[in-house]
Amino acid sequence: MKRRDFLATSLLGATALTKVARGQAAASPAREYYQLRKYKLVSGPQTALAEAYFADALIPALRRLGMGPVGAFRLDIGPETPTYYLLIPGSPVEELVNVDFALAQDEAFMKIAQPFWSAPATAPPFERIESTLLAAFAGWPKVTPPAKGKRIFQMRSYESPSQRDHLLKVEMFHKAEFEIFKQVGFRPVFFGDALVGPRLPNLTYMLSFTDMNELNTLWDGFKTNPEWKRLSTSSRYGFEAILNNVSNLILSPLSMSQI
């Protein structure tokens, strides 16, 4: 390719990606933000204490703040078990990032939360909490809870080697991947672009399934889908590996989960 052609192509690509970024940033009023909390626990009293805290104190208080539906999940397949995850939707983003300050002003919450919130250093309620702030994709602006009943969840995170490649992956979802997911029968719960957290740039999304058999069957269908093959090998998305790490967790809902 001649230098001037290469530069022209690069400029057009950069312009298109800028539009993607602006589309993500120009959120509609209905667009949500997510706080994804990871609670690393020790088997035994910590798991029971965390579940009671989620069910009796935290999730009811979040609902009083207008946040929800809140997802509460146990890690079944993945590193660092036992680990619980909370997905907290909220908008505007300022309310979500300041949620702990709001909780501290809720007398009913503080009374019920005391065993977890104010546990002594000699008996901590968790090993560590990690939190990631995500913005819902413009094309999937709200959590979509699955039907109640038997269900498992797959939570996948895609890390990219550069901001350009990250925006290309986000663009792939909006251009065609949402529709391909629909064709193969996937049931998405949320898609989020990480704003603050570890291992940036990355995105995270969640799918629901009846069981592992359905999960494997639908992914087999996705991998052989002709439209996916065309999309992933196109010159725009297949010119290099736009992902350099994929994490894949299998979760099950805790009894108090609203998702």
PDB file of C-alpha atoms in Angstrom, residues 22-259:
ATOM      1  CA  ARG A  22     -18.513   9.952  21.045  1.00  0.00           C
ATOM      2  CA  GLY A  23     -21.508   7.663  20.655  1.00  0.00           C
ATOM      3  CA  GLN A  24     -20.516   5.847  23.832  1.00  0.00           C
ATOM      4  CA  ALA A  25     -19.926   9.101  25.697  1.00  0.00           C
ATOM      5  CA  ALA A  26     -23.126  10.798  24.518  1.00  0.00           C
ATOM      6  CA  ALA A  27     -25.327   8.788  26.818  1.00  0.00           C
ATOM      7  CA  SER A  28     -29.083   8.976  26.656  1.00  0.00           C
ATOM      8  CA  PRO A  29     -30.865   9.709  29.966  1.00  0.00           C
ATOM      9  CA  ALA A  30     -31.833   6.029  30.192  1.00  0.00           C
ATOM     10  CA  ARG A  31     -28.264   4.781  29.958  1.00  0.00           C
ATOM     11  CA  GLU A  32     -27.013   3.074  33.112  1.00  0.00           C
ATOM     12  CA  TYR A  33     -23.688   2.810  34.876  1.00  0.00           C
ATOM     13  CA  TYR A  34     -22.572  -0.238  36.810  1.00  0.00           C
ATOM     14  CA  GLN A  35     -20.508  -0.810  39.892  1.00  0.00           C
ATOM     15  CA  LEU A  36     -19.229  -4.372  39.686  1.00  0.00           C
ATOM     16  CA  ARG A  37     -18.007  -5.461  43.107  1.00  0.00           C
ATOM     17  CA  LYS A  38     -15.877  -8.513  43.738  1.00  0.00           C
ATOM     18  CA  TYR A  39     -15.878  -9.852  47.301  1.00  0.00           C
ATOM     19  CA  LYS A  40     -12.983 -12.237  47.962  1.00  0.00           C
ATOM     20  CA  LEU A  41     -13.977 -14.390  50.923  1.00  0.00           C
ATOM     21  CA  VAL A  42     -12.820 -17.290  53.060  1.00  0.00           C
ATOM     22  CA  SER A  43     -15.071 -20.349  53.298  1.00  0.00           C
ATOM     23  CA  GLY A  44     -17.119 -20.555  56.450  1.00  0.00           C
ATOM     24  CA  PRO A  45     -18.367 -17.603  58.517  1.00  0.00           C
ATOM     25  CA  GLN A  46     -17.421 -14.988  55.894  1.00  0.00           C
ATOM     26  CA  THR A  47     -19.712 -16.425  53.225  1.00  0.00           C
ATOM     27  CA  ALA A  48     -22.671 -16.653  55.606  1.00  0.00           C
ATOM     28  CA  LEU A  49     -22.032 -13.122  56.893  1.00  0.00           C
ATOM     29  CA  ALA A  50     -21.780 -11.716  53.359  1.00  0.00           C
ATOM     30  CA  GLU A  51     -25.012 -13.381  52.253  1.00  0.00           C
ATOM     31  CA  ALA A  52     -26.901 -12.031  55.261  1.00  0.00           C
ATOM     32  CA  TYR A  53     -25.456  -8.566  54.612  1.00  0.00           C
ATOM     33  CA  PHE A  54     -26.491  -8.612  50.952  1.00  0.00           C
ATOM     34  CA  ALA A  55     -29.994  -9.935  51.647  1.00  0.00           C
ATOM     35  CA  ASP A  56     -30.977  -8.034  54.772  1.00  0.00           C
ATOM     36  CA  ALA A  57     -29.035  -4.768  54.570  1.00  0.00           C
ATOM     37  CA  LEU A  58     -27.332  -3.840  51.308  1.00  0.00           C
ATOM     38  CA  ILE A  59     -29.800  -4.773  48.575  1.00  0.00           C
ATOM     39  CA  PRO A  60     -32.862  -3.342  50.403  1.00  0.00           C
ATOM     40  CA  ALA A  61     -30.921  -0.104  51.034  1.00  0.00           C
ATOM     41  CA  LEU A  62     -29.856   0.124  47.395  1.00  0.00           C
ATOM     42  CA  ARG A  63     -33.491  -0.225  46.380  1.00  0.00           C
ATOM     43  CA  ARG A  64     -34.381   2.669  48.694  1.00  0.00           C
ATOM     44  CA  LEU A  65     -31.767   4.687  46.808  1.00  0.00           C
ATOM     45  CA  GLY A  66     -33.444   3.788  43.518  1.00  0.00           C
ATOM     46  CA  MET A  67     -30.730   1.384  42.381  1.00  0.00           C
ATOM     47  CA  GLY A  68     -31.479  -1.991  40.882  1.00  0.00           C
ATOM     48  CA  PRO A  69     -32.118  -4.639  39.903  1.00  0.00           C
ATOM     49  CA  VAL A  70     -29.044  -5.747  41.836  1.00  0.00           C
ATOM     50  CA  GLY A  71     -27.335  -8.962  40.820  1.00  0.00           C
ATOM     51  CA  ALA A  72     -25.702 -11.119  43.507  1.00  0.00           C
ATOM     52  CA  PHE A  73     -23.660 -14.055  42.268  1.00  0.00           C
ATOM     53  CA  ARG A  74     -21.447 -16.852  43.518  1.00  0.00           C
ATOM     54  CA  LEU A  75     -18.370 -17.753  41.481  1.00  0.00           C
ATOM     55  CA  ASP A  76     -18.671 -21.417  40.477  1.00  0.00           C
ATOM     56  CA  ILE A  77     -15.962 -21.776  37.826  1.00  0.00           C
ATOM     57  CA  GLY A  78     -12.986 -19.429  37.857  1.00  0.00           C
ATOM     58  CA  PRO A  79     -10.035 -18.396  40.027  1.00  0.00           C
ATOM     59  CA  GLU A  80     -10.225 -17.257  43.639  1.00  0.00           C
ATOM     60  CA  THR A  81     -13.151 -19.184  45.040  1.00  0.00           C
ATOM     61  CA  PRO A  82     -15.003 -18.452  47.222  1.00  0.00           C
ATOM     62  CA  THR A  83     -15.821 -15.115  45.623  1.00  0.00           C
ATOM     63  CA  TYR A  84     -19.118 -13.258  45.375  1.00  0.00           C
ATOM     64  CA  TYR A  85     -19.946 -10.612  42.779  1.00  0.00           C
ATOM     65  CA  LEU A  86     -22.454  -7.773  43.029  1.00  0.00           C
ATOM     66  CA  LEU A  87     -23.700  -5.897  39.976  1.00  0.00           C
ATOM     67  CA  ILE A  88     -25.160  -2.547  41.041  1.00  0.00           C
ATOM     68  CA  PRO A  89     -26.851  -0.476  38.298  1.00  0.00           C
ATOM     69  CA  GLY A  90     -27.344   3.229  38.825  1.00  0.00           C
ATOM     70  CA  SER A  91     -27.741   6.613  37.189  1.00  0.00           C
ATOM     71  CA  PRO A  92     -26.525   9.315  37.299  1.00  0.00           C
ATOM     72  CA  VAL A  93     -22.979   8.086  37.730  1.00  0.00           C
ATOM     73  CA  GLU A  94     -22.329  10.488  40.639  1.00  0.00           C
ATOM     74  CA  GLU A  95     -24.883   8.647  42.774  1.00  0.00           C
ATOM     75  CA  LEU A  96     -23.308   5.303  41.983  1.00  0.00           C
ATOM     76  CA  VAL A  97     -19.740   6.285  42.853  1.00  0.00           C
ATOM     77  CA  ASN A  98     -20.907   7.902  46.109  1.00  0.00           C
ATOM     78  CA  VAL A  99     -23.196   5.072  47.138  1.00  0.00           C
ATOM     79  CA  ASP A 100     -21.222   4.107  50.267  1.00  0.00           C
ATOM     80  CA  PHE A 101     -21.535   7.662  51.600  1.00  0.00           C
ATOM     81  CA  ALA A 102     -25.290   7.510  51.022  1.00  0.00           C
ATOM     82  CA  LEU A 103     -25.514   4.136  52.756  1.00  0.00           C
ATOM     83  CA  ALA A 104     -23.693   5.514  55.786  1.00  0.00           C
ATOM     84  CA  GLN A 105     -26.524   8.070  56.181  1.00  0.00           C
ATOM     85  CA  ASP A 106     -29.221   5.363  56.106  1.00  0.00           C
ATOM     86  CA  GLU A 107     -29.997   4.552  59.739  1.00  0.00           C
ATOM     87  CA  ALA A 108     -31.961   1.410  58.922  1.00  0.00           C
ATOM     88  CA  PHE A 109     -29.094   0.113  56.792  1.00  0.00           C
ATOM     89  CA  MET A 110     -26.429   0.904  59.383  1.00  0.00           C
ATOM     90  CA  LYS A 111     -28.350  -0.886  62.117  1.00  0.00           C
ATOM     91  CA  ILE A 112     -28.799  -4.099  60.128  1.00  0.00           C
ATOM     92  CA  ALA A 113     -25.370  -3.942  58.458  1.00  0.00           C
ATOM     93  CA  GLN A 114     -23.349  -3.662  61.690  1.00  0.00           C
ATOM     94  CA  PRO A 115     -22.051  -7.284  61.820  1.00  0.00           C
ATOM     95  CA  PHE A 116     -20.547  -6.876  58.331  1.00  0.00           C
ATOM     96  CA  TRP A 117     -19.959  -3.116  58.088  1.00  0.00           C
ATOM     97  CA  SER A 118     -18.224  -2.784  61.490  1.00  0.00           C
ATOM     98  CA  ALA A 119     -16.667  -6.220  61.954  1.00  0.00           C
ATOM     99  CA  PRO A 120     -13.554  -6.230  64.178  1.00  0.00           C
ATOM    100  CA  ALA A 121     -10.095  -6.508  62.628  1.00  0.00           C
ATOM    101  CA  THR A 122      -9.662  -9.857  64.372  1.00  0.00           C
ATOM    102  CA  ALA A 123     -12.650 -11.266  62.449  1.00  0.00           C
ATOM    103  CA  PRO A 124     -12.822  -9.402  59.113  1.00  0.00           C
ATOM    104  CA  PRO A 125     -15.918 -10.019  56.958  1.00  0.00           C
ATOM    105  CA  PHE A 126     -13.916 -10.421  53.738  1.00  0.00           C
ATOM    106  CA  GLU A 127     -10.384 -10.770  52.412  1.00  0.00           C
ATOM    107  CA  ARG A 128     -10.695  -7.860  49.987  1.00  0.00           C
ATOM    108  CA  ILE A 129     -13.249  -5.960  47.887  1.00  0.00           C
ATOM    109  CA  GLU A 130     -12.436  -4.840  44.350  1.00  0.00           C
ATOM    110  CA  SER A 131     -14.693  -2.540  42.369  1.00  0.00           C
ATOM    111  CA  THR A 132     -14.947  -1.654  38.687  1.00  0.00           C
ATOM    112  CA  LEU A 133     -17.010   1.218  37.288  1.00  0.00           C
ATOM    113  CA  LEU A 134     -18.567   0.545  33.897  1.00  0.00           C
ATOM    114  CA  ALA A 135     -20.701   2.527  31.479  1.00  0.00           C
ATOM    115  CA  ALA A 136     -23.470   0.612  29.733  1.00  0.00           C
ATOM    116  CA  PHE A 137     -23.006   0.270  25.988  1.00  0.00           C
ATOM    117  CA  ALA A 138     -25.004   2.814  24.009  1.00  0.00           C
ATOM    118  CA  GLY A 139     -26.563  -0.089  22.113  1.00  0.00           C
ATOM    119  CA  TRP A 140     -27.466  -1.984  25.310  1.00  0.00           C
ATOM    120  CA  PRO A 141     -28.206   0.806  27.788  1.00  0.00           C
ATOM    121  CA  LYS A 142     -29.897  -1.153  30.577  1.00  0.00           C
ATOM    122  CA  VAL A 143     -29.650  -4.423  32.474  1.00  0.00           C
ATOM    123  CA  THR A 144     -31.897  -7.112  31.019  1.00  0.00           C
ATOM    124  CA  PRO A 145     -32.685  -9.685  33.741  1.00  0.00           C
ATOM    125  CA  PRO A 146     -33.466 -13.206  32.517  1.00  0.00           C
ATOM    126  CA  ALA A 147     -36.623 -15.063  33.417  1.00  0.00           C
ATOM    127  CA  LYS A 148     -36.636 -16.498  36.917  1.00  0.00           C
ATOM    128  CA  GLY A 149     -35.990 -20.181  37.275  1.00  0.00           C
ATOM    129  CA  LYS A 150     -32.987 -22.400  36.705  1.00  0.00           C
ATOM    130  CA  ARG A 151     -30.167 -20.246  35.382  1.00  0.00           C
ATOM    131  CA  ILE A 152     -26.439 -19.743  35.353  1.00  0.00           C
ATOM    132  CA  PHE A 153     -24.427 -16.771  34.150  1.00  0.00           C
ATOM    133  CA  GLN A 154     -21.298 -16.358  32.110  1.00  0.00           C
ATOM    134  CA  MET A 155     -19.360 -13.150  32.709  1.00  0.00           C
ATOM    135  CA  ARG A 156     -16.687 -12.378  30.130  1.00  0.00           C
ATOM    136  CA  SER A 157     -14.119  -9.572  30.093  1.00  0.00           C
ATOM    137  CA  TYR A 158     -12.202  -8.595  26.957  1.00  0.00           C
ATOM    138  CA  GLU A 159      -8.904  -6.755  27.345  1.00  0.00           C
ATOM    139  CA  SER A 160      -7.290  -4.978  24.397  1.00  0.00           C
ATOM    140  CA  PRO A 161      -3.668  -4.012  23.691  1.00  0.00           C
ATOM    141  CA  SER A 162      -4.588  -0.402  22.838  1.00  0.00           C
ATOM    142  CA  GLN A 163      -7.442   2.078  23.078  1.00  0.00           C
ATOM    143  CA  ARG A 164      -7.904   1.837  19.313  1.00  0.00           C
ATOM    144  CA  ASP A 165      -8.357  -1.929  19.472  1.00  0.00           C
ATOM    145  CA  HIS A 166     -10.705  -1.597  22.431  1.00  0.00           C
ATOM    146  CA  LEU A 167     -12.915   0.840  20.509  1.00  0.00           C
ATOM    147  CA  LEU A 168     -12.861  -1.503  17.521  1.00  0.00           C
ATOM    148  CA  LYS A 169     -14.190  -4.325  19.715  1.00  0.00           C
ATOM    149  CA  VAL A 170     -16.940  -2.072  21.084  1.00  0.00           C
ATOM    150  CA  GLU A 171     -17.758  -1.101  17.509  1.00  0.00           C
ATOM    151  CA  MET A 172     -17.988  -4.782  16.511  1.00  0.00           C
ATOM    152  CA  PHE A 173     -20.763  -5.328  19.020  1.00  0.00           C
ATOM    153  CA  HIS A 174     -22.744  -2.342  17.794  1.00  0.00           C
ATOM    154  CA  LYS A 175     -22.206  -3.045  14.094  1.00  0.00           C
ATOM    155  CA  ALA A 176     -23.176  -6.710  14.065  1.00  0.00           C
ATOM    156  CA  GLU A 177     -22.314  -8.778  17.132  1.00  0.00           C
ATOM    157  CA  PHE A 178     -25.480  -7.885  19.059  1.00  0.00           C
ATOM    158  CA  GLU A 179     -27.511  -9.226  16.140  1.00  0.00           C
ATOM    159  CA  ILE A 180     -25.382 -12.370  15.845  1.00  0.00           C
ATOM    160  CA  PHE A 181     -25.857 -13.010  19.564  1.00  0.00           C
ATOM    161  CA  LYS A 182     -29.609 -12.766  18.993  1.00  0.00           C
ATOM    162  CA  GLN A 183     -29.452 -15.157  16.036  1.00  0.00           C
ATOM    163  CA  VAL A 184     -27.679 -17.903  17.983  1.00  0.00           C
ATOM    164  CA  GLY A 185     -29.996 -17.564  20.996  1.00  0.00           C
ATOM    165  CA  PHE A 186     -27.790 -15.812  23.542  1.00  0.00           C
ATOM    166  CA  ARG A 187     -29.581 -13.949  26.335  1.00  0.00           C
ATOM    167  CA  PRO A 188     -27.432 -10.931  27.292  1.00  0.00           C
ATOM    168  CA  VAL A 189     -27.814  -9.344  30.727  1.00  0.00           C
ATOM    169  CA  PHE A 190     -25.522  -6.324  30.352  1.00  0.00           C
ATOM    170  CA  PHE A 191     -22.620  -4.891  28.380  1.00  0.00           C
ATOM    171  CA  GLY A 192     -20.275  -2.440  30.084  1.00  0.00           C
ATOM    172  CA  ASP A 193     -17.248  -0.403  29.077  1.00  0.00           C
ATOM    173  CA  ALA A 194     -14.798  -0.144  31.998  1.00  0.00           C
ATOM    174  CA  LEU A 195     -14.144   3.453  33.042  1.00  0.00           C
ATOM    175  CA  VAL A 196     -12.260   2.804  36.285  1.00  0.00           C
ATOM    176  CA  GLY A 197     -10.716  -0.440  37.443  1.00  0.00           C
ATOM    177  CA  PRO A 198      -7.876  -2.869  36.776  1.00  0.00           C
ATOM    178  CA  ARG A 199      -6.499  -4.086  33.450  1.00  0.00           C
ATOM    179  CA  LEU A 200      -7.750  -1.247  31.250  1.00  0.00           C
ATOM    180  CA  PRO A 201      -8.837  -0.903  28.499  1.00  0.00           C
ATOM    181  CA  ASN A 202     -11.496  -3.586  28.750  1.00  0.00           C
ATOM    182  CA  LEU A 203     -15.176  -4.345  28.476  1.00  0.00           C
ATOM    183  CA  THR A 204     -17.332  -6.814  30.388  1.00  0.00           C
ATOM    184  CA  TYR A 205     -20.597  -8.479  29.491  1.00  0.00           C
ATOM    185  CA  MET A 206     -22.849 -11.151  30.967  1.00  0.00           C
ATOM    186  CA  LEU A 207     -24.993 -13.850  29.365  1.00  0.00           C
ATOM    187  CA  SER A 208     -27.584 -16.113  30.993  1.00  0.00           C
ATOM    188  CA  PHE A 209     -28.133 -19.799  30.267  1.00  0.00           C
ATOM    189  CA  THR A 210     -30.263 -22.590  31.642  1.00  0.00           C
ATOM    190  CA  ASP A 211     -27.227 -24.784  32.269  1.00  0.00           C
ATOM    191  CA  MET A 212     -23.724 -25.607  31.013  1.00  0.00           C
ATOM    192  CA  ASN A 213     -25.090 -27.812  28.253  1.00  0.00           C
ATOM    193  CA  GLU A 214     -27.005 -24.882  26.743  1.00  0.00           C
ATOM    194  CA  LEU A 215     -23.971 -22.628  27.178  1.00  0.00           C
ATOM    195  CA  ASN A 216     -21.707 -24.991  25.238  1.00  0.00           C
ATOM    196  CA  THR A 217     -24.309 -25.649  22.536  1.00  0.00           C
ATOM    197  CA  LEU A 218     -24.958 -21.956  21.868  1.00  0.00           C
ATOM    198  CA  TRP A 219     -21.261 -21.080  21.802  1.00  0.00           C
ATOM    199  CA  ASP A 220     -20.672 -23.860  19.281  1.00  0.00           C
ATOM    200  CA  GLY A 221     -23.369 -22.265  17.133  1.00  0.00           C
ATOM    201  CA  PHE A 222     -21.763 -18.844  17.503  1.00  0.00           C
ATOM    202  CA  LYS A 223     -18.325 -20.060  16.442  1.00  0.00           C
ATOM    203  CA  THR A 224     -19.710 -21.560  13.223  1.00  0.00           C
ATOM    204  CA  ASN A 225     -22.098 -18.693  12.436  1.00  0.00           C
ATOM    205  CA  PRO A 226     -21.327 -17.444   8.891  1.00  0.00           C
ATOM    206  CA  GLU A 227     -21.923 -13.796   9.791  1.00  0.00           C
ATOM    207  CA  TRP A 228     -19.536 -14.046  12.740  1.00  0.00           C
ATOM    208  CA  LYS A 229     -16.875 -15.579  10.510  1.00  0.00           C
ATOM    209  CA  ARG A 230     -17.258 -12.746   8.008  1.00  0.00           C
ATOM    210  CA  LEU A 231     -17.179 -10.095  10.715  1.00  0.00           C
ATOM    211  CA  SER A 232     -14.168 -11.462  12.592  1.00  0.00           C
ATOM    212  CA  THR A 233     -12.080 -11.935   9.432  1.00  0.00           C
ATOM    213  CA  SER A 234     -12.969  -8.610   7.812  1.00  0.00           C
ATOM    214  CA  SER A 235     -10.158  -6.193   7.050  1.00  0.00           C
ATOM    215  CA  ARG A 236     -11.456  -3.754   9.666  1.00  0.00           C
ATOM    216  CA  TYR A 237     -11.478  -6.190  12.597  1.00  0.00           C
ATOM    217  CA  GLY A 238      -9.240  -9.075  11.545  1.00  0.00           C
ATOM    218  CA  PHE A 239      -6.048  -7.201  10.681  1.00  0.00           C
ATOM    219  CA  GLU A 240      -4.534  -8.016  14.101  1.00  0.00           C
ATOM    220  CA  ALA A 241      -5.523  -9.503  17.449  1.00  0.00           C
ATOM    221  CA  ILE A 242      -7.647  -6.714  18.918  1.00  0.00           C
ATOM    222  CA  LEU A 243      -7.997  -8.708  22.161  1.00  0.00           C
ATOM    223  CA  ASN A 244      -4.999  -9.838  24.180  1.00  0.00           C
ATOM    224  CA  ASN A 245      -6.755 -11.409  27.143  1.00  0.00           C
ATOM    225  CA  VAL A 246     -10.200 -12.886  27.773  1.00  0.00           C
ATOM    226  CA  SER A 247     -11.463 -13.851  31.227  1.00  0.00           C
ATOM    227  CA  ASN A 248     -14.398 -16.192  31.493  1.00  0.00           C
ATOM    228  CA  LEU A 249     -16.303 -16.803  34.736  1.00  0.00           C
ATOM    229  CA  ILE A 250     -19.296 -19.026  35.447  1.00  0.00           C
ATOM    230  CA  LEU A 251     -21.607 -17.701  38.145  1.00  0.00           C
ATOM    231  CA  SER A 252     -24.811 -18.770  39.829  1.00  0.00           C
ATOM    232  CA  PRO A 253     -27.325 -16.411  41.460  1.00  0.00           C
ATOM    233  CA  LEU A 254     -27.472 -16.132  45.222  1.00  0.00           C
ATOM    234  CA  SER A 255     -30.909 -16.437  46.791  1.00  0.00           C
ATOM    235  CA  MET A 256     -31.343 -12.660  47.164  1.00  0.00           C
ATOM    236  CA  SER A 257     -30.244 -11.802  43.614  1.00  0.00           C
ATOM    237  CA  GLN A 258     -32.668  -9.637  41.641  1.00  0.00           C
ATOM    238  CA  ILE A 259     -31.103 -10.803  38.365  1.00  0.00           C
TER     239      ILE A 259
END
